[in-house]
């Protein structure tokens, strides 16, 4: 779930649509009470059964991003994943504007499983690396691909626009690691710090990669919550 002002975006990766379990994301706006104002989904031939659309979401004023980590983005690959960008028009309706995929073409990388959005930048993880996309007037463009740590699998990413946290795990070590990156004056991202879990591990970073900063909502004060979309939201 993601929150921006009086608007909430809720993912439902198991929702049926133009394909079974294709997934969806629901927009709720608060004006005295919560009401559903938009449903985001893939349609027609673009709908991919069990794509996981809505598995992760991010929201800023005027823009929504929805991950589909199990989406096949080519004829000979599976679960490469994608992040779909939507823009809000003047009437409050969201329309698809861009589909982002990983900077590499490897199979089963589940791009878009975990990502962060802030200050016009998307930081999205996939198994081998973390991609930073920048929102330009004409759409989204790849700003930098950050290689993953040696012998580790990248599991999650988050950002506040100038700093990023990338989590990773390894079958050779019991605990996860959180890797810090900073964006320099020239725009390049460089590592600046890493933190390894203690004896209790990083249950959120090492297992499902939920590193969280801007663009997402955990428990935040505000108006009462929207209606439930089910256990997959």
Tab-separated table of C-alpha atoms in Angstrom:
chain	number	residue	atom	x	y	z
A	1	UNK	CA	0.000	0.000	0.000
A	2	UNK	CA	1.179	3.534	-0.727
A	3	UNK	CA	-0.044	6.897	0.563
A	4	UNK	CA	0.214	10.408	-0.904
A	5	UNK	CA	-1.808	13.095	0.834
A	6	UNK	CA	-5.463	11.993	0.892
A	7	UNK	CA	-4.962	9.293	-1.731
A	8	UNK	CA	-4.108	5.619	-1.181
A	9	UNK	CA	-2.997	3.033	-3.718
A	10	UNK	CA	-3.635	-0.592	-2.740
A	11	UNK	CA	-2.188	-3.544	-4.646
A	12	UNK	CA	-4.134	-6.772	-5.192
A	13	UNK	CA	-1.790	-9.137	-7.083
A	14	UNK	CA	-4.256	-12.033	-6.981
A	15	UNK	CA	-7.232	-10.163	-8.452
A	16	UNK	CA	-8.817	-11.570	-11.593
A	17	UNK	CA	-9.086	-9.385	-14.658
A	18	UNK	CA	-8.654	-9.995	-18.367
A	19	UNK	CA	-6.561	-13.020	-17.306
A	20	UNK	CA	-6.808	-15.195	-14.177
A	21	UNK	CA	-4.885	-13.756	-11.219
A	22	UNK	CA	-3.567	-11.003	-13.459
A	23	UNK	CA	-3.691	-8.560	-10.552
A	24	UNK	CA	-4.862	-5.003	-10.071
A	25	UNK	CA	-4.283	-1.883	-7.995
A	26	UNK	CA	-7.025	0.302	-6.534
A	27	UNK	CA	-6.966	4.050	-5.945
A	28	UNK	CA	-8.931	5.472	-3.012
A	29	UNK	CA	-9.461	9.175	-2.346
A	30	UNK	CA	-10.568	10.695	0.948
A	31	UNK	CA	-13.184	13.448	0.994
A	32	UNK	CA	-14.954	12.951	4.299
A	33	UNK	CA	-14.874	9.199	3.658
A	34	UNK	CA	-12.844	6.842	1.497
A	35	UNK	CA	-14.101	5.963	-1.977
A	36	UNK	CA	-12.589	3.949	-4.791
A	37	UNK	CA	-11.855	6.292	-7.700
A	38	UNK	CA	-9.763	4.207	-10.082
A	39	UNK	CA	-8.764	0.620	-10.839
A	40	UNK	CA	-5.389	0.062	-12.485
A	41	UNK	CA	-4.814	-3.130	-14.448
A	42	UNK	CA	-3.400	-4.619	-17.612
A	43	UNK	CA	-5.968	-5.306	-20.319
A	44	UNK	CA	-6.472	-7.486	-23.371
A	45	UNK	CA	-3.363	-9.178	-24.720
A	46	UNK	CA	-1.260	-7.263	-22.186
A	47	UNK	CA	-2.919	-9.051	-19.275
A	48	UNK	CA	-0.623	-11.828	-18.044
A	49	UNK	CA	-2.056	-14.607	-15.874
A	50	UNK	CA	-0.418	-14.715	-12.434
A	51	UNK	CA	1.816	-11.767	-13.339
A	52	UNK	CA	1.693	-10.424	-9.793
A	53	UNK	CA	0.522	-6.978	-10.950
A	54	UNK	CA	0.051	-5.015	-7.736
A	55	UNK	CA	2.620	-6.954	-5.727
A	56	UNK	CA	4.311	-3.672	-4.893
A	57	UNK	CA	3.049	-0.126	-5.456
A	58	UNK	CA	4.296	3.422	-5.064
A	59	UNK	CA	2.473	6.729	-5.235
A	60	UNK	CA	3.360	10.406	-5.542
A	61	UNK	CA	1.054	13.293	-6.471
A	62	UNK	CA	0.040	12.692	-10.078
A	63	UNK	CA	1.918	9.421	-10.559
A	64	UNK	CA	1.466	5.767	-9.622
A	65	UNK	CA	3.810	2.833	-10.149
A	66	UNK	CA	2.693	-0.792	-10.005
A	67	UNK	CA	5.014	-3.793	-9.999
A	68	UNK	CA	4.300	-7.051	-11.818
A	69	UNK	CA	7.241	-9.199	-10.770
A	70	UNK	CA	6.090	-12.402	-12.495
A	71	UNK	CA	5.247	-10.813	-15.828
A	72	UNK	CA	6.975	-12.349	-18.843
A	73	UNK	CA	8.458	-9.489	-20.869
A	74	UNK	CA	9.601	-11.591	-23.823
A	75	UNK	CA	8.614	-14.742	-25.735
A	76	UNK	CA	11.346	-16.972	-24.296
A	77	UNK	CA	11.532	-15.775	-20.699
A	78	UNK	CA	9.448	-16.123	-17.554
A	79	UNK	CA	9.096	-13.924	-14.483
A	80	UNK	CA	11.438	-11.211	-15.710
A	81	UNK	CA	9.004	-8.660	-14.285
A	82	UNK	CA	8.038	-5.079	-15.022
A	83	UNK	CA	7.025	-1.838	-13.331
A	84	UNK	CA	4.099	-0.031	-14.948
A	85	UNK	CA	3.844	3.749	-14.667
A	86	UNK	CA	0.509	5.573	-14.634
A	87	UNK	CA	-0.196	9.309	-14.732
A	88	UNK	CA	-3.179	11.102	-13.225
A	89	UNK	CA	-5.135	13.342	-15.599
A	90	UNK	CA	-7.017	16.478	-14.633
A	91	UNK	CA	-10.163	14.432	-13.874
A	92	UNK	CA	-8.449	12.117	-11.403
A	93	UNK	CA	-8.241	9.131	-13.766
A	94	UNK	CA	-4.988	7.220	-14.133
A	95	UNK	CA	-3.748	6.202	-17.574
A	96	UNK	CA	-0.751	3.970	-18.401
A	97	UNK	CA	2.215	5.932	-19.727
A	98	UNK	CA	5.245	3.634	-19.531
A	99	UNK	CA	6.323	0.058	-18.827
A	100	UNK	CA	9.775	-0.323	-17.306
A	101	UNK	CA	11.841	-3.496	-17.413
A	102	UNK	CA	15.180	-4.560	-15.975
A	103	UNK	CA	18.425	-3.317	-17.498
A	104	UNK	CA	19.436	-6.940	-18.099
A	105	UNK	CA	17.530	-9.562	-20.074
A	106	UNK	CA	18.172	-12.509	-17.777
A	107	UNK	CA	15.282	-14.857	-17.028
A	108	UNK	CA	13.517	-15.109	-13.639
A	109	UNK	CA	14.806	-11.845	-12.189
A	110	UNK	CA	11.394	-10.683	-10.864
A	111	UNK	CA	12.054	-7.015	-11.606
A	112	UNK	CA	9.521	-4.876	-9.756
A	113	UNK	CA	9.050	-7.174	-6.787
A	114	UNK	CA	10.354	-4.456	-4.469
A	115	UNK	CA	11.017	-0.815	-5.372
A	116	UNK	CA	11.000	2.725	-4.035
A	117	UNK	CA	9.880	6.037	-5.519
A	118	UNK	CA	10.778	9.574	-4.465
A	119	UNK	CA	11.769	12.891	-6.036
A	120	UNK	CA	11.122	11.630	-9.569
A	121	UNK	CA	13.336	8.570	-9.206
A	122	UNK	CA	12.431	4.916	-9.156
A	123	UNK	CA	14.859	2.468	-7.548
A	124	UNK	CA	13.916	-1.128	-8.409
A	125	UNK	CA	15.661	-4.362	-7.538
A	126	UNK	CA	16.126	-7.538	-9.517
A	127	UNK	CA	18.281	-10.536	-8.778
A	128	UNK	CA	21.554	-9.260	-10.206
A	129	UNK	CA	21.332	-5.494	-9.818
A	130	UNK	CA	19.342	-2.423	-8.861
A	131	UNK	CA	18.112	-0.064	-11.566
A	132	UNK	CA	17.569	3.660	-11.040
A	133	UNK	CA	15.055	5.249	-13.401
A	134	UNK	CA	14.512	9.008	-13.706
A	135	UNK	CA	11.195	10.614	-14.644
A	136	UNK	CA	11.723	13.039	-17.516
A	137	UNK	CA	9.154	15.221	-19.313
A	138	UNK	CA	8.872	12.559	-22.023
A	139	UNK	CA	8.646	9.563	-19.701
A	140	UNK	CA	11.062	7.403	-17.730
A	141	UNK	CA	14.694	6.727	-18.634
A	142	UNK	CA	17.362	4.524	-17.076
A	143	UNK	CA	19.737	6.692	-15.047
A	144	UNK	CA	22.044	3.973	-13.713
A	145	UNK	CA	22.256	0.235	-13.175
A	146	UNK	CA	23.923	-0.528	-9.836
A	147	UNK	CA	25.569	-3.977	-9.859
A	148	UNK	CA	24.582	-6.295	-7.047
A	149	UNK	CA	27.080	-7.327	-4.373
A	150	UNK	CA	29.272	-10.282	-5.267
A	151	UNK	CA	27.764	-13.695	-4.431
A	152	UNK	CA	24.559	-12.107	-3.138
A	153	UNK	CA	21.024	-11.737	-4.502
A	154	UNK	CA	19.418	-8.290	-4.423
A	155	UNK	CA	16.054	-8.529	-2.671
A	156	UNK	CA	14.740	-5.007	-2.261
A	157	UNK	CA	15.324	-1.297	-2.718
A	158	UNK	CA	14.031	2.010	-1.439
A	159	UNK	CA	14.950	5.673	-1.838
A	160	UNK	CA	14.274	9.197	-0.670
A	161	UNK	CA	15.518	10.634	-3.972
A	162	UNK	CA	19.110	11.336	-2.942
A	163	UNK	CA	19.921	8.188	-0.984
A	164	UNK	CA	19.008	4.566	-1.611
A	165	UNK	CA	19.012	1.423	0.506
A	166	UNK	CA	19.398	-1.925	-1.255
A	167	UNK	CA	18.981	-5.200	0.605
A	168	UNK	CA	20.579	-8.512	-0.309
A	169	UNK	CA	20.820	-12.078	0.889
A	170	UNK	CA	23.085	-15.050	0.303
A	171	UNK	CA	22.674	-18.802	0.645
A	172	UNK	CA	26.137	-18.806	2.225
A	173	UNK	CA	25.236	-16.437	5.085
A	174	UNK	CA	22.293	-16.536	7.497
A	175	UNK	CA	21.652	-12.778	7.668
A	176	UNK	CA	20.717	-10.080	5.219
A	177	UNK	CA	22.743	-6.959	4.440
A	178	UNK	CA	21.484	-3.423	3.808
A	179	UNK	CA	23.679	-1.460	1.384
A	180	UNK	CA	23.560	2.343	1.341
A	181	UNK	CA	24.087	4.459	-1.790
A	182	UNK	CA	24.256	8.207	-2.255
A	183	UNK	CA	23.645	10.321	-5.363
A	184	UNK	CA	26.581	12.635	-5.994
A	185	UNK	CA	26.520	16.197	-7.393
A	186	UNK	CA	26.946	14.813	-10.916
A	187	UNK	CA	23.995	12.458	-10.509
A	188	UNK	CA	25.972	9.209	-10.202
A	189	UNK	CA	25.055	6.755	-7.446
A	190	UNK	CA	27.894	5.324	-5.363
A	191	UNK	CA	28.042	3.020	-2.316
A	192	UNK	CA	28.623	4.751	0.998
A	193	UNK	CA	27.734	2.267	3.750
A	194	UNK	CA	26.615	-1.302	4.411
A	195	UNK	CA	24.981	-2.730	7.528
A	196	UNK	CA	24.888	-6.446	8.239
A	197	UNK	CA	22.207	-7.898	10.462
A	198	UNK	CA	22.947	-9.008	13.982
A	199	UNK	CA	22.088	-12.371	15.545
A	200	UNK	CA	18.366	-11.891	14.933
A	201	UNK	CA	18.862	-11.049	11.277
A	202	UNK	CA	17.011	-8.581	9.082
A	203	UNK	CA	13.676	-10.379	8.758
A	204	UNK	CA	12.308	-7.748	6.390
A	205	UNK	CA	15.459	-7.150	4.375
A	206	UNK	CA	16.875	-10.649	4.245
A	207	UNK	CA	13.675	-12.542	3.517
A	208	UNK	CA	11.314	-10.438	1.435
A	209	UNK	CA	13.374	-7.312	0.807
A	210	UNK	CA	10.969	-4.793	2.275
A	211	UNK	CA	13.349	-1.884	2.691
A	212	UNK	CA	11.053	1.101	3.050
A	213	UNK	CA	11.438	4.836	2.851
A	214	UNK	CA	9.535	7.419	0.798
A	215	UNK	CA	6.731	6.528	-1.567
A	216	UNK	CA	5.274	3.739	0.559
A	217	UNK	CA	2.957	3.614	3.514
A	218	UNK	CA	3.383	1.566	6.622
A	219	UNK	CA	1.395	2.730	9.639
A	220	UNK	CA	0.739	6.428	9.127
A	221	UNK	CA	-1.575	8.784	10.988
A	222	UNK	CA	-4.497	10.213	9.068
A	223	UNK	CA	-8.094	9.534	8.099
A	224	UNK	CA	-9.670	6.123	8.635
A	225	UNK	CA	-8.550	3.333	6.343
A	226	UNK	CA	-10.227	2.368	3.046
A	227	UNK	CA	-12.290	-0.771	2.492
A	228	UNK	CA	-10.353	-4.022	2.369
A	229	UNK	CA	-9.587	-5.569	-1.029
A	230	UNK	CA	-8.852	-8.991	0.419
A	231	UNK	CA	-5.853	-10.753	1.830
A	232	UNK	CA	-3.711	-10.175	-1.279
A	233	UNK	CA	-3.739	-6.344	-1.033
